XYZ file of C-alpha atoms in Angstrom:
582
model
C -0.129 -0.176 -0.062
C 2.886 2.218 0.908
C 3.744 1.910 -3.774
C 0.594 3.564 -4.041
C 0.548 6.632 -1.836
C 3.904 7.727 -3.117
C 2.437 6.928 -6.460
C -0.222 9.753 -5.886
C 1.792 11.722 -3.810
C 3.919 12.185 -7.160
C 0.619 12.416 -9.569
C -0.439 15.413 -7.254
C 2.871 17.310 -7.040
C 1.912 20.370 -8.784
C 4.232 21.424 -12.296
C 7.322 23.740 -11.440
C 6.701 27.208 -12.571
C 8.645 27.837 -15.792
C 10.274 30.314 -17.462
C 9.654 29.307 -21.672
C 10.768 31.246 -24.622
C 8.901 33.034 -27.196
C 9.667 34.910 -30.402
C 6.972 36.739 -32.793
C 6.563 33.620 -34.643
C 5.720 31.397 -31.446
C 4.378 33.451 -28.638
C 0.297 32.470 -29.394
C 1.001 29.108 -29.224
C 2.997 28.948 -26.347
C 0.858 31.629 -24.321
C -1.589 29.304 -24.768
C 0.301 26.764 -22.722
C 1.326 28.793 -20.451
C 0.460 27.134 -17.056
C 0.055 29.460 -13.604
C 3.347 30.659 -12.351
C 5.006 30.501 -15.787
C 6.703 33.254 -17.834
C 6.335 33.911 -21.058
C 10.317 35.668 -21.938
C 9.382 37.491 -24.951
C 12.370 38.242 -27.514
C 12.982 41.852 -28.567
C 10.895 41.941 -31.940
C 8.070 43.050 -33.654
C 4.629 41.120 -32.570
C 2.250 42.216 -35.423
C -0.936 39.660 -33.913
C -1.282 41.533 -30.906
C -1.494 40.160 -27.597
C -4.773 38.422 -26.199
C -5.127 37.509 -23.208
C -8.660 35.589 -22.350
C -9.715 33.089 -19.989
C -6.023 32.881 -18.400
C -6.446 33.128 -14.220
C -3.132 32.485 -12.485
C -3.416 32.583 -8.434
C -2.466 34.635 -5.611
C 0.745 32.430 -5.516
C 1.221 31.906 -9.159
C 0.975 34.277 -11.319
C 1.854 34.400 -15.236
C 4.781 36.336 -16.136
C 4.568 37.924 -19.776
C 8.220 40.027 -20.284
C 9.930 41.634 -22.465
C 13.537 42.152 -22.547
C 14.420 44.721 -19.166
C 16.767 46.602 -22.147
C 17.877 46.795 -25.560
C 15.507 46.460 -28.513
C 11.955 45.919 -27.079
C 9.658 43.468 -27.821
C 6.755 45.871 -29.807
C 3.271 44.802 -30.217
C 1.840 46.830 -32.987
C -1.281 47.980 -33.592
C -4.128 46.341 -36.185
C -6.823 48.280 -37.108
C -10.436 47.144 -35.005
C -8.792 45.441 -32.636
C -7.472 46.977 -29.236
C -3.483 46.456 -28.994
C -3.361 43.921 -25.473
C -6.736 42.594 -25.023
C -7.751 41.503 -21.807
C -10.540 39.876 -21.633
C -11.799 37.130 -17.892
C -8.203 36.763 -17.104
C -6.621 37.919 -13.088
C -3.312 37.374 -12.333
C -0.943 38.309 -15.158
C 1.700 40.303 -15.463
C 2.527 42.188 -18.242
C 6.145 43.774 -18.572
C 8.657 45.723 -20.412
C 6.991 46.181 -23.415
C 6.655 48.618 -25.587
C 2.773 48.894 -27.229
C 2.559 50.865 -30.677
C -1.001 51.649 -31.975
C 0.573 53.264 -35.480
C -2.016 56.073 -35.117
C -5.005 53.717 -35.315
C -8.189 54.020 -33.484
C -7.481 51.267 -31.571
C -6.594 51.170 -27.465
C -2.922 49.780 -26.302
C -4.177 47.891 -23.258
C -7.879 47.486 -22.230
C -9.453 45.348 -20.391
C -12.411 44.435 -22.733
C -16.376 45.220 -21.884
C -19.446 43.278 -22.410
C -22.985 43.157 -23.907
C -24.221 39.845 -22.090
C -22.260 38.399 -20.069
C -20.368 40.092 -17.683
C -16.701 39.203 -16.710
C -13.962 40.763 -14.306
C -10.403 41.437 -15.070
C -8.321 41.275 -11.549
C -4.842 41.424 -9.510
C -3.095 42.725 -12.944
C 0.206 43.930 -12.744
C 1.055 46.107 -15.635
C 4.643 47.709 -15.447
C 7.593 49.626 -17.997
C 5.942 49.347 -20.282
C 5.860 52.125 -22.996
C 2.907 53.218 -25.001
C 3.393 55.021 -28.046
C 0.507 56.589 -30.919
C -2.704 56.240 -29.391
C -2.939 59.510 -30.741
C -5.431 59.502 -33.152
C -8.402 61.023 -31.555
C -8.907 61.942 -27.875
C -11.474 58.713 -27.189
C -8.383 56.543 -27.483
C -6.964 55.628 -24.671
C -3.440 54.083 -23.607
C -4.658 51.797 -20.923
C -8.231 51.557 -20.637
C -10.471 49.254 -18.408
C -14.403 48.377 -19.404
C -15.467 45.692 -17.598
C -15.042 45.587 -13.334
C -11.935 45.632 -12.203
C -9.677 45.350 -9.268
C -6.209 45.143 -7.083
C -4.583 46.365 -10.783
C -1.013 47.497 -10.595
C 0.129 49.931 -13.149
C 3.826 51.088 -12.437
C 6.848 52.595 -14.495
C 5.111 53.350 -17.399
C 5.284 55.975 -20.117
C 1.889 56.959 -22.265
C 2.855 59.745 -24.790
C 0.995 61.307 -27.493
C -2.278 59.776 -26.479
C -5.815 60.533 -26.940
C -6.146 59.868 -23.318
C -3.833 58.251 -21.468
C -5.770 55.877 -18.670
C -9.764 55.645 -18.573
C -10.097 53.914 -15.622
C -14.291 52.580 -14.903
C -16.735 52.245 -17.344
C -18.313 55.831 -18.791
C -21.982 54.980 -16.974
C -20.560 54.316 -13.741
C -21.874 50.244 -13.761
C -18.275 49.022 -13.988
C -15.383 50.262 -11.696
C -11.458 50.174 -11.261
C -11.651 49.468 -7.855
C -8.583 49.551 -5.067
C -6.231 50.288 -7.750
C -2.111 51.841 -7.096
C -0.954 53.356 -10.193
C 2.376 54.889 -9.139
C 5.811 55.957 -10.747
C 4.387 57.097 -14.638
C 4.850 58.758 -17.165
C 2.159 60.479 -18.980
C 3.285 63.315 -21.479
C 1.058 65.343 -23.922
C -2.372 63.787 -23.696
C -4.961 65.757 -25.777
C -7.446 65.105 -23.321
C -7.219 63.553 -19.287
C -4.010 61.765 -18.400
C -5.731 59.822 -16.325
C -9.676 60.162 -15.755
C -10.684 57.585 -12.452
C -14.679 57.543 -13.393
C -17.486 57.000 -10.574
C -19.149 54.394 -9.062
C -22.434 53.620 -9.009
C -23.275 50.262 -6.278
C -21.316 48.196 -7.466
C -21.928 44.669 -9.895
C -22.777 41.732 -7.268
C -21.837 37.828 -7.927
C -18.592 38.555 -9.824
C -16.096 38.169 -6.866
C -15.447 41.740 -6.100
C -13.826 42.932 -3.204
C -15.620 42.890 0.378
C -14.849 45.756 2.987
C -13.443 49.500 2.873
C -10.108 49.654 0.893
C -8.143 52.575 -1.060
C -7.139 53.214 -4.653
C -3.655 55.340 -4.559
C -1.615 57.639 -7.102
C 1.819 58.752 -6.202
C 4.802 59.433 -7.871
C 3.048 60.228 -11.390
C 4.634 62.563 -13.669
C 1.565 64.031 -15.572
C 2.070 66.679 -17.926
C 0.169 68.319 -20.601
C 0.385 70.523 -23.476
C -0.966 73.156 -25.645
C -2.405 70.659 -27.663
C -5.978 70.998 -29.383
C -8.936 68.934 -27.389
C -10.657 67.873 -30.472
C -13.886 66.914 -27.622
C -13.135 69.408 -24.947
C -10.242 70.581 -22.309
C -9.780 67.792 -20.131
C -7.638 68.232 -16.489
C -4.875 66.440 -16.097
C -6.239 64.502 -13.645
C -9.428 63.707 -12.762
C -10.940 61.378 -10.562
C -14.831 60.968 -9.329
C -16.639 59.687 -6.233
C -17.421 56.177 -5.133
C -20.877 54.081 -4.411
C -23.351 56.405 -2.767
C -24.656 52.903 -0.254
C -22.724 49.472 0.298
C -19.531 47.985 -0.240
C -17.039 50.745 -1.874
C -18.762 53.976 0.073
C -16.457 54.429 2.475
C -13.436 53.910 0.149
C -10.854 56.457 -0.456
C -8.396 57.510 -2.727
C -4.532 58.649 -1.249
C -2.657 61.267 -3.803
C 0.507 62.528 -2.836
C 4.076 62.326 -4.502
C 3.008 62.924 -8.051
C 4.097 65.872 -10.484
C 1.387 67.797 -12.645
C 1.957 70.417 -14.926
C 0.766 72.877 -17.680
C -2.535 73.344 -18.553
C -3.190 76.604 -20.261
C -6.958 75.848 -20.429
C -8.335 73.601 -17.719
C -7.109 73.037 -13.945
C -4.235 70.308 -13.528
C -6.315 67.909 -10.846
C -10.588 67.915 -10.457
C -12.005 65.920 -7.695
C -14.439 64.814 -6.008
C -15.937 62.206 -3.186
C -13.464 60.830 -0.968
C -9.920 61.478 -0.887
C -6.692 63.034 0.567
C -4.179 64.357 -1.340
C -0.716 65.655 0.019
C 2.909 65.886 -0.811
C 2.290 67.297 -4.445
C 3.755 69.589 -6.815
C 1.523 71.088 -9.155
C 2.874 73.526 -11.590
C 0.969 76.511 -14.338
C -2.664 76.081 -14.307
C -2.874 80.241 -16.020
C -6.053 80.675 -16.462
C -7.998 82.923 -14.389
C -10.726 80.618 -14.127
C -9.162 77.063 -12.680
C -6.807 76.545 -10.241
C -3.839 73.629 -9.508
C -6.428 71.808 -7.670
C -10.219 71.768 -8.301
C -12.815 70.382 -5.002
C -16.282 70.246 -6.955
C -19.353 68.246 -6.721
C -19.188 65.994 -10.463
C -21.610 62.982 -12.006
C -23.065 63.235 -9.520
C -20.752 62.463 -7.072
C -20.461 65.076 -4.125
C -17.411 65.719 -1.775
C -17.755 63.494 1.076
C -14.113 63.931 2.525
C -10.984 65.997 1.526
C -7.746 66.785 3.412
C -5.517 68.921 1.092
C -2.193 69.416 3.207
C 1.821 69.399 2.359
C 1.701 70.916 -1.149
C 3.037 73.014 -3.151
C 1.740 74.715 -5.816
C 3.010 77.524 -8.119
C 1.035 79.607 -11.486
C -2.379 78.550 -11.178
C -4.788 80.967 -11.494
C -6.759 79.878 -8.473
C -3.961 77.810 -5.941
C -7.094 75.527 -4.071
C -10.245 76.204 -5.183
C -13.508 74.244 -2.977
C -16.669 74.689 -5.238
C -19.751 76.588 -4.167
C -22.060 73.919 -2.061
C -19.158 72.126 -1.315
C -16.353 71.667 1.514
C -13.046 70.531 2.641
C -12.577 69.587 5.571
C -8.627 71.045 6.179
C -6.569 72.354 3.922
C -3.185 72.855 6.396
C 0.231 73.263 5.429
C 0.340 74.159 2.029
C 2.996 76.410 -0.143
C 0.492 78.268 -2.491
C 1.791 81.420 -5.338
C -1.147 82.524 -6.522
C -3.076 86.206 -7.085
C -6.403 83.748 -5.401
C -4.207 81.238 -2.964
C -7.297 79.244 -1.333
C -11.023 79.773 -1.813
C -14.072 78.038 -1.013
C -15.924 76.830 2.296
C -12.784 74.971 4.424
C -13.511 73.404 7.883
C -9.844 74.088 8.799
C -8.242 76.301 7.297
C -4.700 76.775 8.632
C -0.711 77.287 8.819
C -0.714 77.326 4.636
C 1.756 80.226 2.691
C 0.766 81.996 0.347
C 2.159 84.530 -1.730
C 2.171 85.916 -5.158
C 3.641 84.080 -8.019
C 6.288 87.188 -8.334
C 7.121 86.863 -5.029
C 8.039 82.817 -5.276
C 11.675 83.360 -5.303
C 12.027 84.887 -2.051
C 10.639 81.637 -1.354
C 12.416 78.843 -3.371
C 15.245 78.442 -5.519
C 14.112 78.371 -8.477
C 10.091 79.358 -9.755
C 9.789 78.439 -12.892
C 7.275 77.360 -15.366
C 10.631 75.563 -17.400
C 10.738 72.128 -17.193
C 13.953 70.719 -16.595
C 14.728 74.159 -15.003
C 12.371 75.127 -11.737
C 13.172 74.104 -8.294
C 10.833 73.974 -5.542
C 13.125 73.274 -3.175
C 13.104 75.673 0.132
C 15.471 78.502 0.679
C 17.098 77.893 4.139
C 15.313 79.520 6.466
C 11.865 79.647 4.355
C 8.902 78.142 4.319
C 8.776 76.575 7.692
C 6.471 77.625 10.532
C 5.371 75.788 13.998
C 4.983 72.253 13.724
C 2.019 71.212 12.314
C -0.467 68.976 14.183
C -0.958 65.837 11.092
C -2.120 63.069 13.815
C -5.947 63.485 12.177
C -4.279 62.027 8.863
C -1.460 59.602 10.556
C -3.682 57.070 8.813
C -2.872 57.970 5.021
C -0.159 56.469 3.740
C 3.162 58.506 4.244
C 1.432 61.395 5.285
C 4.763 61.778 7.291
C 7.254 61.806 4.220
C 7.358 64.401 2.079
C 7.561 64.586 -1.382
C 11.517 62.917 -1.844
C 9.803 60.370 0.649
C 12.236 61.763 3.269
C 10.895 62.322 6.723
C 9.149 65.096 7.956
C 10.930 65.208 11.313
C 9.166 68.208 13.254
C 6.351 68.976 10.889
C 7.718 72.011 10.348
C 7.957 72.909 6.570
C 4.861 74.305 3.975
C 4.393 72.823 0.796
C 5.600 69.775 -0.829
C 9.272 69.445 0.559
C 10.379 69.038 3.832
C 14.353 70.590 3.658
C 15.693 73.362 2.615
C 18.965 74.961 0.006
C 19.767 72.224 -2.534
C 17.633 69.393 -3.327
C 18.707 65.841 -2.851
C 15.881 64.231 -5.024
C 14.500 64.049 -8.149
C 14.571 67.647 -9.978
C 11.094 67.832 -11.791
C 10.570 67.118 -15.409
C 9.843 65.347 -18.217
C 11.384 62.057 -16.864
C 9.830 58.775 -15.087
C 10.107 60.261 -11.447
C 12.327 58.681 -9.409
C 11.724 57.840 -5.563
C 9.353 59.434 -3.531
C 6.687 58.828 -0.681
C 5.971 54.970 -0.862
C 6.980 53.520 -4.233
C 7.110 55.024 -8.028
C 8.709 53.658 -10.716
C 11.413 51.604 -8.211
C 14.223 49.353 -9.377
C 12.696 45.661 -8.036
C 13.851 43.821 -4.918
C 16.922 42.093 -5.235
C 16.426 38.278 -6.511
C 16.772 35.618 -4.033
C 17.230 31.813 -4.191
C 13.708 31.666 -2.336
C 13.851 27.852 -1.459
C 15.282 25.174 -0.940
C 17.192 26.635 2.119
C 20.753 26.295 1.679
C 23.279 23.933 3.222
C 22.569 19.688 3.301
C 19.754 18.670 0.593
C 18.438 15.526 1.360
C 20.649 12.558 0.817
C 20.953 10.798 -2.740
C 21.854 7.036 -3.789
C 23.979 5.778 -5.941
C 22.025 4.391 -9.239
C 18.881 6.159 -7.683
C 16.953 9.200 -9.237
C 17.415 12.160 -7.900
C 15.360 15.810 -8.183
C 15.191 18.643 -6.832
C 13.495 21.992 -8.013
C 14.975 25.083 -6.789
C 12.751 28.500 -6.373
C 13.241 31.876 -7.025
C 11.512 35.187 -5.322
C 12.091 39.048 -6.451
C 13.215 40.492 -8.866
C 12.287 41.570 -12.099
C 11.025 37.446 -13.131
C 12.427 35.527 -15.946
C 13.921 33.648 -14.375
C 17.637 31.658 -15.449
C 19.406 28.922 -13.416
C 23.367 28.476 -12.796
C 25.453 25.815 -11.416
C 29.026 25.193 -12.248
C 28.801 21.278 -13.673
C 32.223 20.947 -12.457
C 30.818 20.726 -8.842
C 27.821 17.970 -9.334
C 27.719 14.590 -8.713
C 28.116 12.805 -11.888
C 24.940 12.142 -13.569
C 22.976 15.137 -12.406
C 22.224 18.187 -14.203
C 20.378 21.597 -14.059
C 17.407 22.582 -16.206
C 18.953 26.330 -15.978
C 14.834 27.794 -17.259
C 13.208 25.637 -14.900
C 15.496 25.422 -11.422
C 15.459 21.563 -11.606
C 18.582 19.847 -10.759
C 18.055 15.624 -11.565
C 19.139 12.668 -12.865
C 21.095 9.186 -11.610
C 24.356 9.455 -9.040
C 27.277 7.722 -10.908
C 29.528 8.239 -8.149
C 29.475 8.843 -4.210
C 31.010 11.518 -2.541
C 30.329 15.135 -0.811
C 29.487 17.337 -3.336
C 29.780 21.407 -2.257
C 28.221 23.979 -5.112
C 26.684 27.133 -5.403
C 23.118 28.179 -7.425
C 23.124 31.588 -9.016
C 19.746 32.602 -10.033
C 19.322 35.800 -12.708
C 16.659 37.835 -13.608
C 15.896 39.588 -16.691
C 17.196 42.242 -15.533
C 20.241 40.254 -15.030
C 20.206 41.036 -10.828
C 21.918 37.880 -9.236
C 21.478 36.492 -6.158
C 23.511 32.651 -4.803
C 22.587 30.570 -2.552
C 25.419 27.764 -1.156
C 24.446 23.341 -0.987
C 25.892 20.479 -0.289
C 24.489 16.359 -1.061
C 25.742 13.484 -0.420
C 25.575 11.020 -2.757
C 25.575 7.565 -0.865
C 25.867 3.318 -1.588
C 21.955 2.613 -0.619
C 20.920 0.433 1.574
C 20.095 -3.054 1.060
C 17.011 -2.715 2.965
C 16.556 0.748 2.393
C 13.607 2.268 -0.531
C 15.753 4.987 -1.222
C 16.455 8.276 0.031
C 13.949 11.895 -0.215
C 12.793 14.328 1.625
C 10.886 18.392 1.754
C 11.961 21.143 -0.318
C 11.465 19.835 -3.385
C 13.682 17.022 -3.020
C 12.655 13.367 -4.873
C 14.072 10.215 -5.398
C 13.363 6.585 -6.530
C 14.859 3.547 -8.269
C 14.892 4.774 -11.904
C 12.728 8.090 -13.283
C 10.150 5.804 -14.241
C 10.355 2.551 -12.252
C 6.738 2.856 -10.441
C 5.180 3.558 -13.759
C 6.302 0.135 -14.710
C 5.488 -1.555 -11.442
C 2.068 0.076 -11.233
C -0.139 -2.935 -12.788
C 1.941 -5.822 -10.148
C 1.062 -3.047 -7.236
C -2.744 -2.503 -8.092
C -2.712 -6.617 -8.399
C -1.145 -7.310 -5.175
C -3.115 -5.269 -3.361
C -6.971 -7.268 -4.059
C -5.616 -10.582 -3.292
C -3.699 -9.296 0.418
C -7.556 -8.193 1.237
C -9.278 -11.613 -0.447
C -6.559 -13.604 1.628
C -7.267 -11.633 4.794
C -10.649 -12.398 4.479
C -10.639 -15.854 4.857
C -9.103 -16.033 8.121
């Protein structure tokens, strides 16, 4: 019976995650054959048949990863007339990284979570990272990243979108297919015709689709949103607009947290417009000169009123109005901001305190180089400026990074006004038309360093002469797309490493103790190492072989149990019959 148990254990062992290399000629077939946890490593080149992901579901412990080269010639997906370039439908737990998506000026979106007319579907737990989206500017309704079905737990990180009709349009226009609890960080969106980003208002969330429960937040941080004088054919739009949550039920108490962003240049609208529930802190807003518009405009929109609004430690320069709360709405707090505008702060505000305001002409007395010119502006405070008595920000302590400034530095004594908590030479990123580096929370970060996750370093389970042996090494962190290496001279003779899957296997032919180093390399060429020992012994005649935890297995030949299966199945009922005779 123990043989049958062993057979069942072996049969139930999950497949090890693998890295599959693909080219423009074969990527579609290989995509269809992926298993959860697998990485599809796309070669450099031009892909002319789009990327369609339909019905592909990983899980929280085993994401699908689709990744292009981290540097050099990219993997570029070209637009196809009548079809969105990267199409997502009924899928989850998927990473899409390091791709260039060129819509070729066609009336097609870059990346789109497709809508539906009859049977609902969702797209959730997605990572879109370090992608470049080009030529999605056929008209204002063409979008770099677009969602038209219920979506949640998306991270959109480190992407560049230039010249789009709209940079990102998240949530369906009718409010019924919401974008829920995402993280939008470290992106650069430049020169859209309309919004850099719009996140749509939300009606009551649909039921029966597995949407999140409880209370959560959507985070918008460390992004660069820059418009130009480009004409808006379908009407002028703010750089960033986000609207309110459901009036009741799940999601009604969710919140937007918006911090560490650089938002600049809008000749005909406000830089930011918002409603619902939000905190807005440690942002730098520059250049919305029209006297009718503001750096930050807080107002009811699409039927969603302002329910909770806190605005603190922002720097706002050269805007017709600095912070404007519309008639009929109320902001809870406007505290510790640095605003240079002839109409700095207006509207109904419950707590309006400890702000520094002055004219644009006088800004040079406070900060290093006030300007609307990208690359030369510097709003870091001069020595002895932009300070006051310590701010009491305890009411905002539930906000992410409420105590970190635009650069991600500690606010320490909370004495500074505006987005920076320091003076002199700016130690951080200089505002301009580049991806922001650093900042509170995340931003376009270097992925965590890779590591060899398992087995633990040291002695591996013993191997035995002439008996098959296998151990699977797994990695964590890094940029994915792992490859593995071990100096062959250090391995027990008869064992070999699969450099893509990380499986070390074979039948040992020589006894002894063998020390070796395993190296894992991610797609960004970052490495990690771990040291191991395998002892190969002569098997005890009474032993059934070794084995153990940590992804190791042994047996007398790669398929001995398959050959013995018929005999084992016959032996088992005979024993039962003999026992029944007494």
